[in-house]
Coordinates of C-alpha atoms and ligand atoms in Angstrom, one line a residue:
X248 CA 76.0 -40.5 217.5
X249 CA 77.4 -43.8 218.8
X250 CA 78.7 -44.1 222.3
X251 CA 81.9 -45.7 223.5
X252 CA 82.3 -46.3 227.3
X253 CA 85.7 -46.6 228.8
X254 CA 86.0 -48.9 231.8
X255 CA 88.8 -50.1 234.0
X256 CA 90.3 -50.2 237.5
X257 CA 91.2 -46.9 239.1
X258 CA 94.7 -45.7 238.2
X259 CA 95.1 -47.6 235.0
X260 CA 95.0 -44.2 233.2
X261 CA 91.5 -44.1 231.8
X262 CA 91.3 -40.3 232.0
X263 CA 94.7 -39.8 230.5
X264 CA 93.7 -42.1 227.7
X265 CA 90.4 -40.3 227.3
X266 CA 92.4 -37.0 227.0
X267 CA 94.7 -38.6 224.5
X268 CA 91.8 -39.7 222.4
X269 CA 90.2 -36.3 222.6
X270 CA 93.4 -34.6 221.8
X271 CA 93.1 -32.1 224.6
X272 CA 93.2 -31.9 228.4
X273 CA 89.6 -31.7 229.2
X274 CA 88.9 -34.8 231.3
X275 CA 90.0 -34.6 234.9
X276 CA 93.2 -36.6 235.4
X277 CA 92.6 -38.0 238.8
X278 CA 91.9 -41.7 239.0
X279 CA 91.2 -41.7 242.7
X280 CA 88.5 -44.1 243.7
X281 CA 85.4 -42.2 244.8
X282 CA 86.3 -38.9 243.2
X283 CA 83.3 -37.6 241.5
X284 CA 83.8 -35.8 238.2
X285 CA 81.4 -33.3 237.0
X286 CA 81.9 -34.2 233.4
X287 CA 81.9 -37.7 232.1
X288 CA 81.0 -37.5 228.4
X289 CA 82.8 -35.9 225.5
X290 CA 82.7 -35.6 221.7
X291 CA 85.4 -37.5 220.0
X292 CA 86.3 -37.5 216.3
X293 CA 88.5 -39.9 214.4
X294 CA 88.8 -40.6 210.7
X295 CA 85.8 -38.4 209.9
X296 CA 83.6 -40.2 212.4
X297 CA 82.1 -38.6 215.5
X298 CA 81.3 -40.5 218.6
X299 CA 80.6 -39.9 222.3
X300 CA 83.3 -40.9 224.7
X301 CA 82.1 -41.8 228.2
X302 CA 84.6 -41.9 231.1
X303 CA 82.8 -44.2 233.5
X304 CA 85.2 -43.2 236.3
X305 CA 82.6 -40.6 237.3
X306 CA 79.8 -43.1 237.8
X307 CA 80.3 -44.0 241.5
X308 CA 78.7 -47.4 241.4
X309 CA 76.9 -48.3 244.7
X310 CA 78.6 -51.7 245.0
X311 CA 81.1 -52.1 247.7
X312 CA 84.6 -53.4 247.1
X313 CA 86.8 -52.6 244.1
X314 CA 86.0 -55.7 242.1
X315 CA 82.3 -55.3 242.4
X316 CA 82.5 -51.6 241.7
X317 CA 84.4 -52.0 238.5
X318 CA 82.1 -54.9 237.5
X319 CA 79.1 -52.7 238.1
X320 CA 80.7 -50.0 236.0
X321 CA 81.2 -52.5 233.2
X322 CA 77.6 -53.6 233.4
X323 CA 76.4 -50.1 233.1
X324 CA 78.8 -49.5 230.3
X325 CA 77.5 -52.5 228.4
X326 CA 73.9 -51.5 228.9
X327 CA 74.3 -47.9 227.8
X328 CA 77.1 -47.8 225.2
X329 CA 77.4 -49.1 221.7
X330 CA 80.9 -50.4 222.4
X331 CA 83.1 -50.7 225.5
X332 CA 86.8 -50.1 225.8
X333 CA 88.5 -51.9 228.7
X334 CA 91.7 -50.3 229.9
X335 CA 94.4 -52.5 231.6
X336 CA 97.6 -51.3 233.1
X337 CA 100.2 -53.3 231.2
X338 CA 102.9 -52.4 233.7
X339 CA 101.0 -54.4 236.2
X340 CA 99.4 -57.0 234.0
X341 CA 96.0 -58.5 234.2
X342 CA 94.8 -58.5 237.8
X343 CA 92.0 -60.5 239.4
X344 CA 89.7 -57.5 239.0
X345 CA 90.6 -57.2 235.3
X346 CA 89.8 -60.9 234.9
X347 CA 86.5 -60.5 236.6
X348 CA 85.5 -57.5 234.5
X349 CA 86.6 -59.3 231.3
X350 CA 84.3 -62.1 232.3
X351 CA 81.4 -59.6 232.6
X352 CA 82.3 -58.0 229.3
X353 CA 82.6 -61.3 227.4
X354 CA 78.9 -61.8 228.0
X355 CA 78.2 -58.6 226.1
X356 CA 76.8 -58.8 222.6
X357 CA 78.4 -55.4 222.0
X358 CA 81.9 -54.9 220.7
X359 CA 84.6 -54.8 223.4
X360 CA 88.1 -53.4 222.8
X361 CA 91.1 -54.0 225.0
X362 CA 93.7 -51.3 225.6
X363 CA 97.0 -52.2 227.3
X364 CA 98.0 -48.8 228.7
X365 CA 101.3 -47.6 230.1
X366 CA 103.3 -49.4 227.5
X367 CA 105.8 -46.6 227.8
X368 CA 108.8 -48.5 226.4
X369 CA 109.3 -51.5 224.1
X370 CA 110.2 -53.9 226.8
X371 CA 106.6 -54.0 227.9
X372 CA 105.3 -54.7 224.4
X373 CA 106.1 -58.5 224.6
X374 CA 104.1 -58.7 227.9
X375 CA 101.0 -57.3 226.3
X376 CA 100.6 -60.5 224.3
X377 CA 99.7 -62.3 227.5
X378 CA 96.5 -60.2 227.7
X379 CA 95.0 -62.3 224.9
X380 CA 94.2 -64.7 227.8
X381 CA 91.4 -62.3 228.9
X382 CA 89.4 -63.5 225.9
X383 CA 88.6 -60.0 224.6
X384 CA 90.6 -60.3 221.4
X385 CA 93.7 -58.3 220.4
X386 CA 95.2 -56.1 223.1
X387 CA 96.1 -52.6 221.7
X388 CA 99.3 -51.4 223.4
X389 CA 99.1 -47.7 224.1
X390 CA 100.9 -45.2 226.2
X391 CA 98.3 -42.6 227.1
X392 CA 101.1 -40.4 228.6
X393 CA 103.4 -40.6 225.6
X394 CA 100.9 -41.1 222.9
X395 CA 102.1 -44.4 221.7
X396 CA 100.0 -45.7 218.7
X397 CA 96.6 -44.7 220.0
X398 CA 95.9 -44.3 216.2
X399 CA 95.6 -48.1 215.8
X400 CA 93.3 -48.2 218.8
X401 CA 91.1 -45.4 217.4
X402 CA 90.9 -47.1 214.0
X403 CA 89.6 -50.2 215.8
X404 CA 87.2 -48.2 217.8
X405 CA 85.5 -46.5 214.9
X406 CA 85.4 -49.8 213.0
X407 CA 83.6 -51.4 216.0
X408 CA 81.1 -48.6 216.4
X409 CA 77.8 -48.8 214.5
X410 CA 77.6 -46.1 211.8
X411 CA 74.9 -43.5 212.3
X412 CA 72.9 -41.5 209.8
X413 CA 74.2 -38.1 209.1
X414 CA 72.5 -35.0 210.6
X415 CA 69.5 -33.7 208.8
X416 CA 67.7 -35.5 206.0
X417 CA 68.4 -33.3 203.1
X418 CA 71.3 -31.4 201.5
X419 CA 72.0 -28.1 203.2
X420 CA 73.1 -26.2 200.1
X421 CA 70.9 -23.6 198.4
X422 CA 68.3 -21.4 199.9
X423 CA 66.7 -22.4 203.2
X424 CA 63.3 -24.0 202.7
X425 CA 60.2 -22.3 204.2
X426 CA 56.7 -23.7 204.4
X427 CA 53.9 -21.1 204.6
X428 CA 51.1 -22.8 206.4
X429 CA 47.8 -22.0 208.2
X430 CA 44.1 -22.6 207.9
X431 CA 42.2 -21.5 204.8
X432 CA 41.6 -17.8 204.5
X433 CA 44.2 -16.9 207.1
X434 CA 46.1 -15.0 204.4
X435 CA 48.7 -17.3 203.0
X436 CA 48.2 -16.2 199.4
X437 CA 48.1 -12.6 200.4
X438 CA 51.3 -12.9 202.3
X439 CA 53.0 -14.7 199.5
X440 CA 51.9 -12.0 197.0
X441 CA 53.1 -9.3 199.3
X442 CA 56.4 -10.9 199.6
X443 CA 56.3 -11.6 195.9
X444 CA 56.7 -7.9 195.3
X445 CA 60.2 -9.3 195.5
X446 CA 59.7 -12.7 194.0
X447 CA 62.6 -13.4 191.7
X448 CA 61.3 -16.4 189.9
X449 CA 59.2 -19.4 190.2
X450 CA 61.3 -22.5 190.2
X451 CA 61.5 -26.2 189.8
X452 CA 60.3 -26.5 186.2
X453 CA 62.5 -29.6 185.7
X454 CA 64.1 -29.5 182.3
X455 CA 62.4 -31.7 179.8
X456 CA 59.4 -32.5 181.9
X457 CA 56.1 -30.7 182.2
X458 CA 55.6 -30.6 186.0
X459 CA 54.1 -27.5 187.5
X460 CA 56.4 -25.1 189.2
X461 CA 55.9 -25.9 192.9
X462 CA 58.3 -23.6 194.8
X463 CA 58.9 -19.9 194.8
X464 CA 62.2 -18.2 195.4
X465 CA 61.7 -15.1 197.4
X466 CA 64.3 -12.4 198.3
X467 CA 63.9 -11.3 201.9
X468 CA 66.2 -9.1 203.8
X469 CA 69.2 -9.8 201.6
X470 CA 68.7 -13.6 201.5
X471 CA 67.0 -15.9 199.0
X472 CA 64.4 -18.2 200.5
X473 CA 62.7 -21.1 198.9
X474 CA 59.0 -21.1 199.8
X475 CA 58.1 -24.7 199.2
X476 CA 55.0 -26.1 197.5
X477 CA 53.4 -22.7 196.8
X478 CA 51.8 -23.7 193.5
X479 CA 48.4 -24.2 195.0
X480 CA 48.7 -20.9 196.8
X481 CA 49.4 -19.0 193.7
X482 CA 46.5 -20.5 191.7
X483 CA 44.0 -19.9 194.5
X484 CA 41.9 -22.9 193.7
X485 CA 39.5 -22.5 196.5
X486 CA 36.3 -23.7 198.0
X487 CA 35.9 -26.6 195.6
X488 CA 34.7 -29.9 197.0
X489 CA 37.3 -31.5 199.3
X490 CA 39.2 -28.3 199.4
X491 CA 39.8 -28.8 203.1
X492 CA 41.2 -32.2 202.6
X493 CA 43.6 -31.0 200.0
X494 CA 44.5 -28.0 202.1
X495 CA 45.5 -30.3 205.0
X496 CA 47.4 -32.6 202.6
X497 CA 49.2 -29.6 201.2
X498 CA 50.1 -28.5 204.6
X499 CA 51.7 -31.8 205.5
X500 CA 53.6 -31.9 202.2
X501 CA 54.9 -28.4 202.6
X502 CA 56.0 -29.0 206.2
X503 CA 57.8 -32.2 205.3
X504 CA 59.6 -30.4 202.5
X505 CA 60.6 -27.4 204.6
X506 CA 63.2 -26.7 207.3
X507 CA 61.2 -24.0 208.9
X508 CA 57.5 -23.2 208.9
X509 CA 55.8 -19.8 209.1
X510 CA 52.5 -20.7 210.8
X511 CA 50.0 -18.0 210.0
X512 CA 47.3 -17.4 212.6
X513 CA 44.4 -15.0 212.4
X514 CA 45.0 -12.3 215.0
X515 CA 41.4 -11.2 214.7
X516 CA 39.9 -14.5 215.7
X517 CA 40.4 -16.9 218.6
X518 CA 42.7 -19.8 218.0
X519 CA 40.9 -22.7 216.4
X520 CA 41.3 -26.5 216.4
X521 CA 42.6 -26.2 212.9
X522 CA 45.3 -23.8 214.0
X523 CA 46.4 -26.1 216.7
X524 CA 46.4 -29.1 214.2
X525 CA 48.8 -27.2 211.9
X526 CA 51.1 -26.3 214.9
X527 CA 51.1 -29.9 216.0
X528 CA 52.1 -31.0 212.5
X529 CA 55.0 -28.7 212.6
X530 CA 56.2 -29.7 216.0
X531 CA 55.8 -33.4 215.3
X532 CA 57.7 -33.1 212.0
X533 CA 60.5 -31.5 214.1
X534 CA 60.6 -28.3 212.0
X535 CA 61.7 -24.9 213.2
X536 CA 58.8 -22.5 213.5
X537 CA 57.8 -18.8 213.4
X538 CA 54.3 -17.8 214.5
X539 CA 52.9 -14.9 212.4
X540 CA 49.7 -13.3 213.6
X541 CA 48.2 -11.9 210.4
X542 CA 45.4 -9.4 210.0
X543 CA 46.8 -7.4 212.8
X544 CA 45.2 -4.3 211.1
X545 CA 41.8 -5.7 212.1
X546 CA 42.7 -5.9 215.8
X547 CA 41.4 -3.0 217.8
X548 CA 43.9 -0.9 219.7
X549 CA 42.2 -1.6 223.0
X550 CA 41.7 -5.3 222.3
X551 CA 45.4 -6.0 221.5
X552 CA 46.4 -6.7 225.1
X553 CA 43.7 -9.2 225.8
X554 CA 44.2 -10.7 222.4
X555 CA 47.9 -11.4 223.0
X556 CA 47.1 -13.0 226.4
X557 CA 44.4 -15.1 225.0
X558 CA 46.7 -16.3 222.2
X559 CA 49.6 -17.1 224.6
X560 CA 47.3 -19.3 226.6
X561 CA 46.4 -21.3 223.5
X562 CA 50.1 -21.6 222.5
X563 CA 51.5 -23.4 225.6
X564 CA 52.9 -26.1 223.4
X565 CA 55.2 -23.8 221.6
X566 CA 56.4 -21.3 224.2
X567 CA 59.7 -21.3 222.3
X568 CA 58.4 -20.0 219.0
X569 CA 58.9 -16.4 218.1
X570 CA 55.8 -14.3 217.4
X571 CA 55.5 -11.7 214.8
X572 CA 52.4 -9.5 214.3
X573 CA 51.9 -8.7 210.7
X574 CA 49.4 -7.6 208.1
X575 CA 49.7 -9.2 204.7
X576 CA 47.3 -6.5 203.5
X577 CA 49.2 -3.4 204.6
X578 CA 52.6 -5.0 204.7
X579 CA 53.0 -4.1 208.3
X580 CA 56.0 -5.8 210.0
X581 CA 56.4 -8.3 207.2
X582 CA 60.1 -7.3 207.3
X583 CA 60.4 -8.9 210.7
X584 CA 59.8 -12.4 209.2
X585 CA 63.3 -12.9 207.8
X586 CA 65.2 -12.3 211.1
X587 CA 62.7 -14.6 212.9
X588 CA 63.3 -17.3 210.3
X589 CA 67.1 -16.9 210.7
X590 CA 66.9 -17.2 214.5
X591 CA 64.7 -20.3 214.3
X592 CA 67.0 -22.0 211.7
X593 CA 70.1 -21.2 213.7
X594 CA 68.6 -22.9 216.7
X595 CA 67.5 -25.8 214.6
X596 CA 71.1 -26.3 213.5
X597 CA 72.6 -25.7 216.9
X598 CA 74.7 -28.4 218.7
X599 CA 75.9 -28.2 222.2
X600 CA 79.2 -30.0 222.7
X601 CA 78.9 -33.1 224.9
X602 CA 81.5 -31.9 227.5
X603 CA 79.6 -28.6 228.0
X604 CA 76.3 -30.4 228.1
X605 CA 77.3 -32.8 230.8
X606 CA 78.9 -30.1 232.9
X607 CA 75.6 -28.2 232.9
X608 CA 73.6 -31.4 233.4
X609 CA 75.6 -32.5 236.4
X610 CA 74.8 -29.3 238.2
X611 CA 71.2 -29.3 237.3
X612 CA 70.7 -32.9 238.5
X613 CA 72.6 -32.4 241.7
X614 CA 70.3 -29.5 242.5
X615 CA 67.1 -31.2 241.3
X616 CA 67.4 -34.9 241.1
X617 CA 64.8 -36.9 239.2
X618 CA 61.7 -37.9 241.2
X619 CA 62.0 -41.3 243.0
X620 CA 59.9 -44.0 241.3
X621 CA 59.0 -47.2 243.0
X622 CA 61.3 -46.5 245.8
X623 CA 64.2 -46.0 243.5
X624 CA 66.2 -42.9 242.5
X625 CA 66.8 -43.0 238.8
X626 CA 70.3 -41.7 238.0
X627 CA 71.2 -39.8 234.9
X628 CA 74.6 -41.1 233.9
X629 CA 75.3 -38.8 231.0
X630 CA 73.8 -37.1 228.0
X631 CA 74.6 -36.3 224.4
X632 CA 73.0 -34.2 221.8
X633 CA 72.5 -37.0 219.4
X634 CA 71.3 -34.8 216.5
X635 CA 70.3 -31.5 215.1
X636 CA 67.4 -30.6 212.8
X637 CA 65.7 -30.9 215.2
X638 CA 68.1 -30.8 218.2
X639 CA 67.7 -34.1 220.0
X640 CA 69.1 -34.8 223.5
X641 CA 69.5 -38.4 224.7
X642 CA 69.7 -38.9 228.4
X643 CA 71.3 -42.2 229.5
X644 CA 69.7 -43.2 232.8
X645 CA 69.3 -46.1 235.2
X646 CA 65.6 -45.7 235.4
X647 CA 62.5 -44.2 233.8
X648 CA 62.2 -40.4 233.8
X649 CA 58.7 -39.0 234.1
X650 CA 57.4 -36.7 231.4
X651 CA 57.3 -33.8 233.8
X652 CA 61.0 -34.2 234.6
X653 CA 61.9 -34.5 230.9
X654 CA 60.0 -31.2 230.3
X655 CA 61.9 -29.7 233.2
X656 CA 65.2 -30.7 231.6
X657 CA 64.1 -29.3 228.3
X658 CA 63.1 -26.0 229.9
X659 CA 66.4 -25.6 231.7
X660 CA 68.3 -26.7 228.6
X661 CA 66.6 -23.9 226.7
X662 CA 67.2 -21.4 229.5
X663 CA 70.9 -22.2 229.4
X664 CA 71.5 -22.8 225.7
X665 CA 68.8 -20.9 223.8
X666 CA 67.1 -22.7 220.9
X667 CA 64.5 -20.1 220.3
X668 CA 62.3 -21.1 217.4
X669 CA 63.2 -24.7 217.3
X670 CA 61.6 -27.8 218.9
X671 CA 64.0 -29.8 221.1
X672 CA 63.5 -33.5 221.6
X673 CA 64.5 -35.2 224.8
X674 CA 64.8 -38.9 224.6
X675 CA 65.7 -41.2 227.4
X676 CA 67.7 -44.4 227.1
X677 CA 67.2 -46.6 230.1
X678 CA 69.9 -49.2 230.7
X679 CA 68.2 -52.6 230.8
Ligands
GDP753 P1 44.7 -18.2 202.3 O1 43.5 -19.0 202.1 O2 45.4 -18.5 203.5 O3 45.6 -18.2 201.1 O4 44.1 -16.7 202.5 P2 44.0 -15.5 201.5 O5 45.4 -14.9 201.2 O6 43.3 -15.9 200.3 O7 43.2 -14.4 202.3 C1 41.9 -14.6 202.7 C2 41.2 -13.3 202.9 O8 41.8 -12.6 204.0 C3 41.3 -12.4 201.7 O9 40.0 -11.8 201.5 C4 42.4 -11.4 202.0 O10 42.2 -10.2 201.4 C5 42.2 -11.3 203.5 N1 43.5 -10.9 204.2 C6 44.6 -11.6 204.1 N2 45.6 -11.0 204.9 C7 44.9 -9.9 205.5 C8 45.4 -8.9 206.4 O11 46.5 -8.8 206.9 N3 44.4 -8.0 206.8 C9 43.2 -8.0 206.4 N4 42.4 -7.1 206.8 N5 42.7 -9.0 205.5 C10 43.6 -9.9 205.1

C-alpha cells in the first residue's frame, strides 16, 4: 500500500493531525523535540483507499540544529514515501525552517502536499494564502484540534498517492482452491479417490464448449473445496513418454491456480530432490501449504521416530508448514487435512495492522539492532504489511539488511503473530 510521510517542525501539530486523519487517538501527542515514539506508522483509510501514514516525528535524525534536523527528516521522507505532507503552523506563518524544508521538498519528484494547521478560526484563513510562496502548491487550511476540513486535505492526499493493486490476484468467492501435488506415485490419485468418497461433482464443463472437466469439488469437514486441475489425476495417464515433464508442468499449473497446496510426501522413503523441487515451487509461488506424509501405514512402529527427525532435517525451508501423517490407502488421518488447510489459509489471509506491527518492531530492533555494515548502523524506520496472499512485509530502512537479519525478523514476526502454514515475505526498501 502507498506510503504518506508527514513532516514538519516540532509543535506544528503533526501528531494531532495524524490522529485526526486516523480518526482515533493512537499516535502520541507530544511534539517535544527528541522524544522518541515507539510507533511511527499507521494504517489510514479514506474514500475507499488504504495507505500507510508515517509520522516522522519519531525518526530522531542525527543532524544537529532544528533546521538541519527537520531537513534531514524531509530527505528521509522523500526517499521512503510515495508522497509527503508538510505541516506548517498557520498561527505562526512560514518560518525560516519551513522555507528551508520546502526548498528540500521542491526538489522531490514525488507529490508534496501542504497543510496549514491550527487554522482554528476564520481570521487565520486569509493568512494561509501567503503560504503559496513556499512553492508547494495550494495550502490546505486545517485545524487538527477542531477537525476543520481535513476532508479536503484527505481527498488531495489519496489523489496524489499512486494506486496499488488490490490484495490477491483472484476473486475470493466460492470454494477455496487446493492443489494436490507431489512426485509421481506418492499417492495423489489414491488420496483424491479416497476424498472422492465424498466428491460431489466434477466441475468446469463450461457451457457450450467441449473442454475437459479440470477441477473437482470435494466436501471435507463441512466445507466445499475446489481441488484444481485434477483431470490428469483422475485419468491416471501414467508412465508414457515424457510423463515426468508433464507431471512437473501440471504441478506448476495446479500451484498457480490454487491458494493452498497439499504437498504429498512419501513417509516410507527419504526426501528426494523431486520433493524439494515441488516444495520450492509452492514457496516461490507464495502459496499456503500443508505437508502430508502419505503411506504412513508402511512406516514401522520403531522407525517412526527416526523418520520424523530425518524428514524435519530435510524440511528446514518450511518450518512453518503443518505436517499431517496420513494413509490414502487406509484413510488414516485424512480427516486432519481440512483443519490444516483452514489454518494455512487463515494465515495466508492475515494482516497485521501497521500500528501494532511497528510497536512490536520498535521493541525488537531496540533489543537486537541490525548488524553494522561498512561501519554503518542501518536503521529500520518503519514497516508495513504491504500485502496478503502471501503476507508481505516491507521494511523501510537507511541501509541494506543482511539475509540473516531478515530471516531473524521473519522468525520473530511468526513467533509474535503466528502465520502457521503460510509463507511470509520480507522485503526491504532502502532509502537512496
Ligand atoms: P500418484 O502418481 O501420486 O497419483 O500416486 P498413486 O495414487 O497412483 O499411487 C501410487 C501407488 O502408491 C499405488 O500403487 C497406490 O496404491 C500406492 N499408495 C498410495 N497411497 C498409499 C498409502 O497411503 N499406503 C500405501 N501402502 N500405498 C499407497
